[in-house]
mmCIF file with all atom_site columns, C-alpha atoms in Angstrom:
data_model
loop_
_atom_site.group_PDB
_atom_site.id
_atom_site.type_symbol
_atom_site.label_atom_id
_atom_site.label_alt_id
_atom_site.label_comp_id
_atom_site.label_asym_id
_atom_site.label_entity_id
_atom_site.label_seq_id
_atom_site.pdbx_PDB_ins_code
_atom_site.Cartn_x
_atom_site.Cartn_y
_atom_site.Cartn_z
_atom_site.occupancy
_atom_site.B_iso_or_equiv
_atom_site.pdbx_formal_charge
_atom_site.auth_seq_id
_atom_site.auth_comp_id
_atom_site.auth_asym_id
_atom_site.auth_atom_id
_atom_site.pdbx_PDB_model_num
ATOM 1   C CA . UNK A 1 1   ? 2.053   -18.560 14.091  1.00 76.00 ? 1   UNK A CA 1
ATOM 2   C CA . UNK A 1 2   ? 4.291   -17.143 16.476  1.00 75.00 ? 2   UNK A CA 1
ATOM 3   C CA . UNK A 1 3   ? 5.988   -13.986 15.205  1.00 86.00 ? 3   UNK A CA 1
ATOM 4   C CA . UNK A 1 4   ? 3.749   -13.655 12.142  1.00 88.00 ? 4   UNK A CA 1
ATOM 5   C CA . UNK A 1 5   ? 1.810   -10.547 11.327  1.00 91.00 ? 5   UNK A CA 1
ATOM 6   C CA . UNK A 1 6   ? -1.665  -10.160 12.672  1.00 95.00 ? 6   UNK A CA 1
ATOM 7   C CA . UNK A 1 7   ? -2.662  -6.542  11.799  1.00 96.00 ? 7   UNK A CA 1
ATOM 8   C CA . UNK A 1 8   ? -1.154  -3.563  10.640  1.00 96.00 ? 8   UNK A CA 1
ATOM 9   C CA . UNK A 1 9   ? -3.077  -0.259  11.108  1.00 95.00 ? 9   UNK A CA 1
ATOM 10  C CA . UNK A 1 10  ? -2.680  3.001   9.442   1.00 94.00 ? 10  UNK A CA 1
ATOM 11  C CA . UNK A 1 11  ? -4.196  5.911   10.360  1.00 93.00 ? 11  UNK A CA 1
ATOM 12  C CA . UNK A 1 12  ? -4.956  8.508   7.140   1.00 94.00 ? 12  UNK A CA 1
ATOM 13  C CA . UNK A 1 13  ? -5.793  11.820  6.424   1.00 92.00 ? 13  UNK A CA 1
ATOM 14  C CA . UNK A 1 14  ? -8.928  11.102  3.847   1.00 95.00 ? 14  UNK A CA 1
ATOM 15  C CA . UNK A 1 15  ? -10.485 7.718   4.045   1.00 97.00 ? 15  UNK A CA 1
ATOM 16  C CA . UNK A 1 16  ? -12.443 7.930   0.832   1.00 97.00 ? 16  UNK A CA 1
ATOM 17  C CA . UNK A 1 17  ? -9.495  8.826   -0.887  1.00 96.00 ? 17  UNK A CA 1
ATOM 18  C CA . UNK A 1 18  ? -7.739  6.059   0.909   1.00 96.00 ? 18  UNK A CA 1
ATOM 19  C CA . UNK A 1 19  ? -9.986  3.487   -0.306  1.00 98.00 ? 19  UNK A CA 1
ATOM 20  C CA . UNK A 1 20  ? -10.146 4.656   -3.481  1.00 97.00 ? 20  UNK A CA 1
ATOM 21  C CA . UNK A 1 21  ? -6.217  3.711   -3.625  1.00 96.00 ? 21  UNK A CA 1
ATOM 22  C CA . UNK A 1 22  ? -5.916  0.831   -1.810  1.00 97.00 ? 22  UNK A CA 1
ATOM 23  C CA . UNK A 1 23  ? -8.446  -1.627  -2.452  1.00 97.00 ? 23  UNK A CA 1
ATOM 24  C CA . UNK A 1 24  ? -7.927  -2.242  -6.538  1.00 97.00 ? 24  UNK A CA 1
ATOM 25  C CA . UNK A 1 25  ? -4.325  -2.886  -5.343  1.00 97.00 ? 25  UNK A CA 1
ATOM 26  C CA . UNK A 1 26  ? -5.112  -4.998  -2.562  1.00 98.00 ? 26  UNK A CA 1
ATOM 27  C CA . UNK A 1 27  ? -8.031  -6.823  -4.339  1.00 97.00 ? 27  UNK A CA 1
ATOM 28  C CA . UNK A 1 28  ? -5.663  -7.653  -7.022  1.00 96.00 ? 28  UNK A CA 1
ATOM 29  C CA . UNK A 1 29  ? -2.895  -9.312  -4.950  1.00 97.00 ? 29  UNK A CA 1
ATOM 30  C CA . UNK A 1 30  ? -5.742  -11.375 -3.250  1.00 97.00 ? 30  UNK A CA 1
ATOM 31  C CA . UNK A 1 31  ? -6.780  -9.650  -0.109  1.00 98.00 ? 31  UNK A CA 1
ATOM 32  C CA . UNK A 1 32  ? -10.929 -9.612  0.596   1.00 98.00 ? 32  UNK A CA 1
ATOM 33  C CA . UNK A 1 33  ? -12.755 -6.795  2.018   1.00 97.00 ? 33  UNK A CA 1
ATOM 34  C CA . UNK A 1 34  ? -12.655 -7.927  5.663   1.00 97.00 ? 34  UNK A CA 1
ATOM 35  C CA . UNK A 1 35  ? -14.398 -5.412  7.803   1.00 96.00 ? 35  UNK A CA 1
ATOM 36  C CA . UNK A 1 36  ? -16.108 -1.746  7.307   1.00 97.00 ? 36  UNK A CA 1
ATOM 37  C CA . UNK A 1 37  ? -17.260 0.785   9.746   1.00 97.00 ? 37  UNK A CA 1
ATOM 38  C CA . UNK A 1 38  ? -17.954 4.626   9.858   1.00 96.00 ? 38  UNK A CA 1
ATOM 39  C CA . UNK A 1 39  ? -14.314 5.439   9.958   1.00 97.00 ? 39  UNK A CA 1
ATOM 40  C CA . UNK A 1 40  ? -12.541 2.554   8.808   1.00 98.00 ? 40  UNK A CA 1
ATOM 41  C CA . UNK A 1 41  ? -11.683 -0.559  6.528   1.00 98.00 ? 41  UNK A CA 1
ATOM 42  C CA . UNK A 1 42  ? -9.954  -3.365  6.402   1.00 98.00 ? 42  UNK A CA 1
ATOM 43  C CA . UNK A 1 43  ? -8.649  -6.049  4.081   1.00 98.00 ? 43  UNK A CA 1
ATOM 44  C CA . UNK A 1 44  ? -7.504  -9.439  4.905   1.00 98.00 ? 44  UNK A CA 1
ATOM 45  C CA . UNK A 1 45  ? -5.119  -12.390 3.135   1.00 97.00 ? 45  UNK A CA 1
ATOM 46  C CA . UNK A 1 46  ? -4.921  -15.516 5.126   1.00 96.00 ? 46  UNK A CA 1
ATOM 47  C CA . UNK A 1 47  ? -4.385  -14.281 8.648   1.00 94.00 ? 47  UNK A CA 1
ATOM 48  C CA . UNK A 1 48  ? -3.261  -11.178 8.406   1.00 96.00 ? 48  UNK A CA 1
ATOM 49  C CA . UNK A 1 49  ? -5.037  -8.282  7.645   1.00 97.00 ? 49  UNK A CA 1
ATOM 50  C CA . UNK A 1 50  ? -4.524  -4.620  6.961   1.00 97.00 ? 50  UNK A CA 1
ATOM 51  C CA . UNK A 1 51  ? -6.398  -1.616  8.366   1.00 97.00 ? 51  UNK A CA 1
ATOM 52  C CA . UNK A 1 52  ? -7.008  2.312   7.545   1.00 96.00 ? 52  UNK A CA 1
ATOM 53  C CA . UNK A 1 53  ? -8.535  4.525   10.040  1.00 95.00 ? 53  UNK A CA 1
ATOM 54  C CA . UNK A 1 54  ? -9.609  7.905   9.675   1.00 95.00 ? 54  UNK A CA 1
ATOM 55  C CA . UNK A 1 55  ? -7.458  10.422  11.506  1.00 92.00 ? 55  UNK A CA 1
ATOM 56  C CA . UNK A 1 56  ? -9.287  13.211  13.803  1.00 91.00 ? 56  UNK A CA 1
ATOM 57  C CA . UNK A 1 57  ? -9.623  16.577  12.751  1.00 87.00 ? 57  UNK A CA 1
ATOM 58  C CA . UNK A 1 58  ? -6.836  17.600  15.228  1.00 85.00 ? 58  UNK A CA 1
ATOM 59  C CA . UNK A 1 59  ? -4.393  15.644  14.235  1.00 84.00 ? 59  UNK A CA 1
ATOM 60  C CA . UNK A 1 60  ? -4.303  16.397  10.705  1.00 84.00 ? 60  UNK A CA 1
ATOM 61  C CA . UNK A 1 61  ? -1.812  19.059  11.455  1.00 83.00 ? 61  UNK A CA 1
ATOM 62  C CA . UNK A 1 62  ? 1.149   17.120  10.719  1.00 79.00 ? 62  UNK A CA 1
ATOM 63  C CA . UNK A 1 63  ? 1.325   15.345  7.736   1.00 77.00 ? 63  UNK A CA 1
ATOM 64  C CA . UNK A 1 64  ? 3.377   11.980  7.423   1.00 79.00 ? 64  UNK A CA 1
ATOM 65  C CA . UNK A 1 65  ? 6.762   11.593  5.474   1.00 80.00 ? 65  UNK A CA 1
ATOM 66  C CA . UNK A 1 66  ? 8.582   8.436   4.843   1.00 79.00 ? 66  UNK A CA 1
ATOM 67  C CA . UNK A 1 67  ? 11.531  9.772   5.811   1.00 81.00 ? 67  UNK A CA 1
ATOM 68  C CA . UNK A 1 68  ? 10.519  10.844  9.424   1.00 80.00 ? 68  UNK A CA 1
ATOM 69  C CA . UNK A 1 69  ? 10.701  8.369   12.178  1.00 73.00 ? 69  UNK A CA 1
ATOM 70  C CA . UNK A 1 70  ? 8.232   5.706   11.595  1.00 80.00 ? 70  UNK A CA 1
ATOM 71  C CA . UNK A 1 71  ? 7.709   3.100   9.249   1.00 87.00 ? 71  UNK A CA 1
ATOM 72  C CA . UNK A 1 72  ? 9.279   3.812   5.974   1.00 89.00 ? 72  UNK A CA 1
ATOM 73  C CA . UNK A 1 73  ? 7.502   1.558   3.372   1.00 93.00 ? 73  UNK A CA 1
ATOM 74  C CA . UNK A 1 74  ? 4.965   -1.722  2.743   1.00 95.00 ? 74  UNK A CA 1
ATOM 75  C CA . UNK A 1 75  ? 6.705   -4.483  0.511   1.00 96.00 ? 75  UNK A CA 1
ATOM 76  C CA . UNK A 1 76  ? 4.332   -6.960  -0.862  1.00 97.00 ? 76  UNK A CA 1
ATOM 77  C CA . UNK A 1 77  ? 5.132   -10.102 -3.321  1.00 96.00 ? 77  UNK A CA 1
ATOM 78  C CA . UNK A 1 78  ? 3.722   -10.110 -6.651  1.00 96.00 ? 78  UNK A CA 1
ATOM 79  C CA . UNK A 1 79  ? 3.265   -13.304 -8.210  1.00 96.00 ? 79  UNK A CA 1
ATOM 80  C CA . UNK A 1 80  ? 5.758   -12.814 -10.860 1.00 96.00 ? 80  UNK A CA 1
ATOM 81  C CA . UNK A 1 81  ? 7.491   -10.195 -13.143 1.00 97.00 ? 81  UNK A CA 1
ATOM 82  C CA . UNK A 1 82  ? 4.675   -10.202 -15.090 1.00 97.00 ? 82  UNK A CA 1
ATOM 83  C CA . UNK A 1 83  ? 2.193   -9.188  -12.131 1.00 96.00 ? 83  UNK A CA 1
ATOM 84  C CA . UNK A 1 84  ? 4.100   -6.398  -11.418 1.00 97.00 ? 84  UNK A CA 1
ATOM 85  C CA . UNK A 1 85  ? 3.989   -5.087  -15.278 1.00 98.00 ? 85  UNK A CA 1
ATOM 86  C CA . UNK A 1 86  ? 0.614   -5.763  -14.959 1.00 97.00 ? 86  UNK A CA 1
ATOM 87  C CA . UNK A 1 87  ? 0.531   -3.561  -11.660 1.00 97.00 ? 87  UNK A CA 1
ATOM 88  C CA . UNK A 1 88  ? 2.853   -1.158  -13.265 1.00 98.00 ? 88  UNK A CA 1
ATOM 89  C CA . UNK A 1 89  ? 0.136   -0.433  -16.232 1.00 98.00 ? 89  UNK A CA 1
ATOM 90  C CA . UNK A 1 90  ? -2.350  -0.079  -13.814 1.00 97.00 ? 90  UNK A CA 1
ATOM 91  C CA . UNK A 1 91  ? -0.792  2.303   -11.844 1.00 98.00 ? 91  UNK A CA 1
ATOM 92  C CA . UNK A 1 92  ? -0.182  4.142   -14.788 1.00 98.00 ? 92  UNK A CA 1
ATOM 93  C CA . UNK A 1 93  ? -3.430  4.421   -15.850 1.00 97.00 ? 93  UNK A CA 1
ATOM 94  C CA . UNK A 1 94  ? -5.005  5.453   -12.806 1.00 96.00 ? 94  UNK A CA 1
ATOM 95  C CA . UNK A 1 95  ? -2.553  8.230   -13.129 1.00 96.00 ? 95  UNK A CA 1
ATOM 96  C CA . UNK A 1 96  ? -0.184  7.229   -10.049 1.00 96.00 ? 96  UNK A CA 1
ATOM 97  C CA . UNK A 1 97  ? 3.304   8.387   -10.552 1.00 95.00 ? 97  UNK A CA 1
ATOM 98  C CA . UNK A 1 98  ? 6.106   5.509   -10.262 1.00 97.00 ? 98  UNK A CA 1
ATOM 99  C CA . UNK A 1 99  ? 8.589   6.214   -8.087  1.00 97.00 ? 99  UNK A CA 1
ATOM 100 C CA . UNK A 1 100 ? 12.296  6.008   -9.180  1.00 97.00 ? 100 UNK A CA 1
ATOM 101 C CA . UNK A 1 101 ? 10.995  5.510   -12.884 1.00 96.00 ? 101 UNK A CA 1
ATOM 102 C CA . UNK A 1 102 ? 14.360  5.792   -14.507 1.00 97.00 ? 102 UNK A CA 1
ATOM 103 C CA . UNK A 1 103 ? 15.101  3.236   -12.732 1.00 97.00 ? 103 UNK A CA 1
ATOM 104 C CA . UNK A 1 104 ? 12.528  0.806   -13.321 1.00 97.00 ? 104 UNK A CA 1
ATOM 105 C CA . UNK A 1 105 ? 11.848  -2.012  -12.807 1.00 98.00 ? 105 UNK A CA 1
ATOM 106 C CA . UNK A 1 106 ? 15.564  -2.433  -11.112 1.00 97.00 ? 106 UNK A CA 1
ATOM 107 C CA . UNK A 1 107 ? 15.506  0.355   -8.853  1.00 96.00 ? 107 UNK A CA 1
ATOM 108 C CA . UNK A 1 108 ? 16.466  -1.905  -5.831  1.00 95.00 ? 108 UNK A CA 1
ATOM 109 C CA . UNK A 1 109 ? 19.402  -3.355  -7.798  1.00 95.00 ? 109 UNK A CA 1
ATOM 110 C CA . UNK A 1 110 ? 19.554  -5.535  -10.524 1.00 94.00 ? 110 UNK A CA 1
ATOM 111 C CA . UNK A 1 111 ? 18.319  -8.553  -9.093  1.00 94.00 ? 111 UNK A CA 1
ATOM 112 C CA . UNK A 1 112 ? 15.177  -6.897  -7.402  1.00 97.00 ? 112 UNK A CA 1
ATOM 113 C CA . UNK A 1 113 ? 12.437  -6.471  -10.307 1.00 98.00 ? 113 UNK A CA 1
ATOM 114 C CA . UNK A 1 114 ? 9.646   -4.258  -8.324  1.00 98.00 ? 114 UNK A CA 1
ATOM 115 C CA . UNK A 1 115 ? 7.769   -1.294  -8.816  1.00 98.00 ? 115 UNK A CA 1
ATOM 116 C CA . UNK A 1 116 ? 7.497   1.454   -6.393  1.00 98.00 ? 116 UNK A CA 1
ATOM 117 C CA . UNK A 1 117 ? 4.761   3.842   -5.911  1.00 97.00 ? 117 UNK A CA 1
ATOM 118 C CA . UNK A 1 118 ? 3.136   6.233   -3.290  1.00 95.00 ? 118 UNK A CA 1
ATOM 119 C CA . UNK A 1 119 ? -0.569  6.005   -1.513  1.00 95.00 ? 119 UNK A CA 1
ATOM 120 C CA . UNK A 1 120 ? -2.237  9.380   -0.702  1.00 93.00 ? 120 UNK A CA 1
ATOM 121 C CA . UNK A 1 121 ? -0.683  10.223  2.195   1.00 92.00 ? 121 UNK A CA 1
ATOM 122 C CA . UNK A 1 122 ? 2.852   9.662   0.838   1.00 92.00 ? 122 UNK A CA 1
ATOM 123 C CA . UNK A 1 123 ? 3.750   6.367   2.124   1.00 93.00 ? 123 UNK A CA 1
ATOM 124 C CA . UNK A 1 124 ? 5.767   4.274   -0.332  1.00 96.00 ? 124 UNK A CA 1
ATOM 125 C CA . UNK A 1 125 ? 4.319   0.858   -1.493  1.00 97.00 ? 125 UNK A CA 1
ATOM 126 C CA . UNK A 1 126 ? 6.671   -1.932  -3.184  1.00 97.00 ? 126 UNK A CA 1
ATOM 127 C CA . UNK A 1 127 ? 5.349   -4.531  -5.325  1.00 97.00 ? 127 UNK A CA 1
ATOM 128 C CA . UNK A 1 128 ? 8.355   -7.374  -5.370  1.00 97.00 ? 128 UNK A CA 1
ATOM 129 C CA . UNK A 1 129 ? 8.531   -10.110 -7.907  1.00 97.00 ? 129 UNK A CA 1
ATOM 130 C CA . UNK A 1 130 ? 9.704   -13.503 -6.073  1.00 94.00 ? 130 UNK A CA 1
#
Protein backbone atom coordinates (compact mmCIF):
# COMPACT_ATOMS: atom_id res chain seq x y z
CA UNK A 1 0.00 0.00 0.00
CA UNK A 2 2.99 2.30 0.22
CA UNK A 3 2.45 5.32 -1.99
CA UNK A 4 -1.30 4.89 -2.45
CA UNK A 5 -3.64 7.73 -1.52
CA UNK A 6 -4.97 7.34 2.03
CA UNK A 7 -7.41 10.25 1.89
CA UNK A 8 -8.00 13.65 0.30
CA UNK A 9 -9.52 16.50 2.30
CA UNK A 10 -11.19 19.66 1.00
CA UNK A 11 -12.39 22.72 2.83
CA UNK A 12 -15.59 24.00 1.23
CA UNK A 13 -17.62 27.20 1.30
CA UNK A 14 -20.99 25.54 1.97
CA UNK A 15 -21.06 21.99 3.36
CA UNK A 16 -24.77 21.39 2.69
CA UNK A 17 -24.42 22.42 -0.96
CA UNK A 18 -21.28 20.29 -1.26
CA UNK A 19 -23.01 17.21 0.18
CA UNK A 20 -25.94 17.69 -2.22
CA UNK A 21 -23.52 17.90 -5.13
CA UNK A 22 -21.06 15.11 -4.27
CA UNK A 23 -23.10 12.45 -2.51
CA UNK A 24 -25.04 11.11 -5.50
CA UNK A 25 -21.90 11.12 -7.67
CA UNK A 26 -19.69 9.29 -5.16
CA UNK A 27 -22.42 6.75 -4.38
CA UNK A 28 -22.80 6.17 -8.13
CA UNK A 29 -19.07 5.37 -8.28
CA UNK A 30 -19.32 2.84 -5.45
CA UNK A 31 -18.27 4.98 -2.48
CA UNK A 32 -20.08 4.59 0.83
CA UNK A 33 -20.62 7.20 3.50
CA UNK A 34 -17.74 6.80 5.94
CA UNK A 35 -17.86 9.56 8.57
CA UNK A 36 -20.22 12.44 9.34
CA UNK A 37 -19.88 15.18 11.96
CA UNK A 38 -21.13 18.75 12.45
CA UNK A 39 -18.56 20.35 10.18
CA UNK A 40 -17.73 17.55 7.76
CA UNK A 41 -18.43 14.34 5.91
CA UNK A 42 -16.45 11.65 4.14
CA UNK A 43 -17.06 8.85 1.66
CA UNK A 44 -14.86 5.78 1.29
CA UNK A 45 -13.98 3.41 -1.54
CA UNK A 46 -11.79 0.45 -0.61
CA UNK A 47 -9.03 1.90 1.60
CA UNK A 48 -9.13 5.53 0.42
CA UNK A 49 -11.59 8.23 1.39
CA UNK A 50 -12.56 11.77 0.41
CA UNK A 51 -13.35 14.34 3.11
CA UNK A 52 -15.22 17.64 2.84
CA UNK A 53 -15.05 20.11 5.75
CA UNK A 54 -16.88 23.40 6.20
CA UNK A 55 -14.36 26.26 6.03
CA UNK A 56 -14.46 28.80 8.82
CA UNK A 57 -16.17 32.09 7.99
CA UNK A 58 -12.90 34.01 8.35
CA UNK A 59 -11.45 32.06 5.40
CA UNK A 60 -14.38 32.48 3.00
CA UNK A 61 -13.23 35.85 1.64
CA UNK A 62 -10.86 34.19 -0.86
CA UNK A 63 -12.57 31.88 -3.31
CA UNK A 64 -11.05 28.81 -4.89
CA UNK A 65 -10.08 28.73 -8.54
CA UNK A 66 -8.59 25.68 -10.22
CA UNK A 67 -6.16 27.75 -12.28
CA UNK A 68 -4.47 29.25 -9.22
CA UNK A 69 -1.69 27.49 -7.36
CA UNK A 70 -3.12 24.34 -5.82
CA UNK A 71 -5.34 21.49 -6.90
CA UNK A 72 -6.62 21.69 -10.48
CA UNK A 73 -9.07 18.78 -10.58
CA UNK A 74 -10.00 15.28 -9.44
CA UNK A 75 -10.33 12.54 -12.05
CA UNK A 76 -12.22 9.30 -11.38
CA UNK A 77 -12.48 6.14 -13.45
CA UNK A 78 -15.91 5.25 -14.79
CA UNK A 79 -16.96 1.63 -15.35
CA UNK A 80 -17.27 2.15 -19.12
CA UNK A 81 -18.08 4.67 -21.83
CA UNK A 82 -21.74 3.90 -21.21
CA UNK A 83 -21.23 4.82 -17.53
CA UNK A 84 -19.73 8.18 -18.59
CA UNK A 85 -22.83 8.75 -20.74
CA UNK A 86 -25.17 7.82 -17.87
CA UNK A 87 -23.41 10.21 -15.49
CA UNK A 88 -23.43 12.94 -18.14
CA UNK A 89 -27.21 12.58 -18.44
CA UNK A 90 -27.61 12.73 -14.64
CA UNK A 91 -25.44 15.85 -14.51
CA UNK A 92 -27.60 17.52 -17.14
CA UNK A 93 -30.80 16.48 -15.33
CA UNK A 94 -29.41 18.11 -12.18
CA UNK A 95 -28.64 21.31 -14.09
CA UNK A 96 -24.88 20.88 -13.76
CA UNK A 97 -22.94 22.44 -16.62
CA UNK A 98 -20.74 20.16 -18.70
CA UNK A 99 -17.38 21.81 -19.29
CA UNK A 100 -15.98 21.84 -22.85
CA UNK A 101 -19.40 20.72 -24.11
CA UNK A 102 -18.45 21.59 -27.70
CA UNK A 103 -15.83 18.80 -27.58
CA UNK A 104 -17.65 16.38 -25.25
CA UNK A 105 -16.95 13.47 -24.75
CA UNK A 106 -13.51 13.82 -26.35
CA UNK A 107 -12.43 17.13 -24.75
CA UNK A 108 -9.27 15.41 -23.49
CA UNK A 109 -8.35 14.07 -26.93
CA UNK A 110 -9.67 11.56 -29.43
CA UNK A 111 -8.76 8.56 -27.22
CA UNK A 112 -9.87 10.12 -23.92
CA UNK A 113 -13.60 9.52 -23.38
CA UNK A 114 -14.66 11.61 -20.39
CA UNK A 115 -17.04 14.15 -18.93
CA UNK A 116 -15.81 17.30 -17.18
CA UNK A 117 -17.84 19.41 -14.76
CA UNK A 118 -17.44 21.65 -11.69
CA UNK A 119 -18.49 21.26 -8.06
CA UNK A 120 -20.17 24.14 -6.15
CA UNK A 121 -16.78 25.73 -5.34
CA UNK A 122 -15.75 25.44 -9.03
CA UNK A 123 -13.30 22.57 -8.59
CA UNK A 124 -13.15 20.63 -11.84
CA UNK A 125 -14.21 16.97 -11.71
CA UNK A 126 -13.50 14.46 -14.46
CA UNK A 127 -15.00 11.04 -15.04
CA UNK A 128 -12.93 8.97 -17.48
CA UNK A 129 -13.84 5.75 -19.28
CA UNK A 130 -11.23 2.97 -18.86
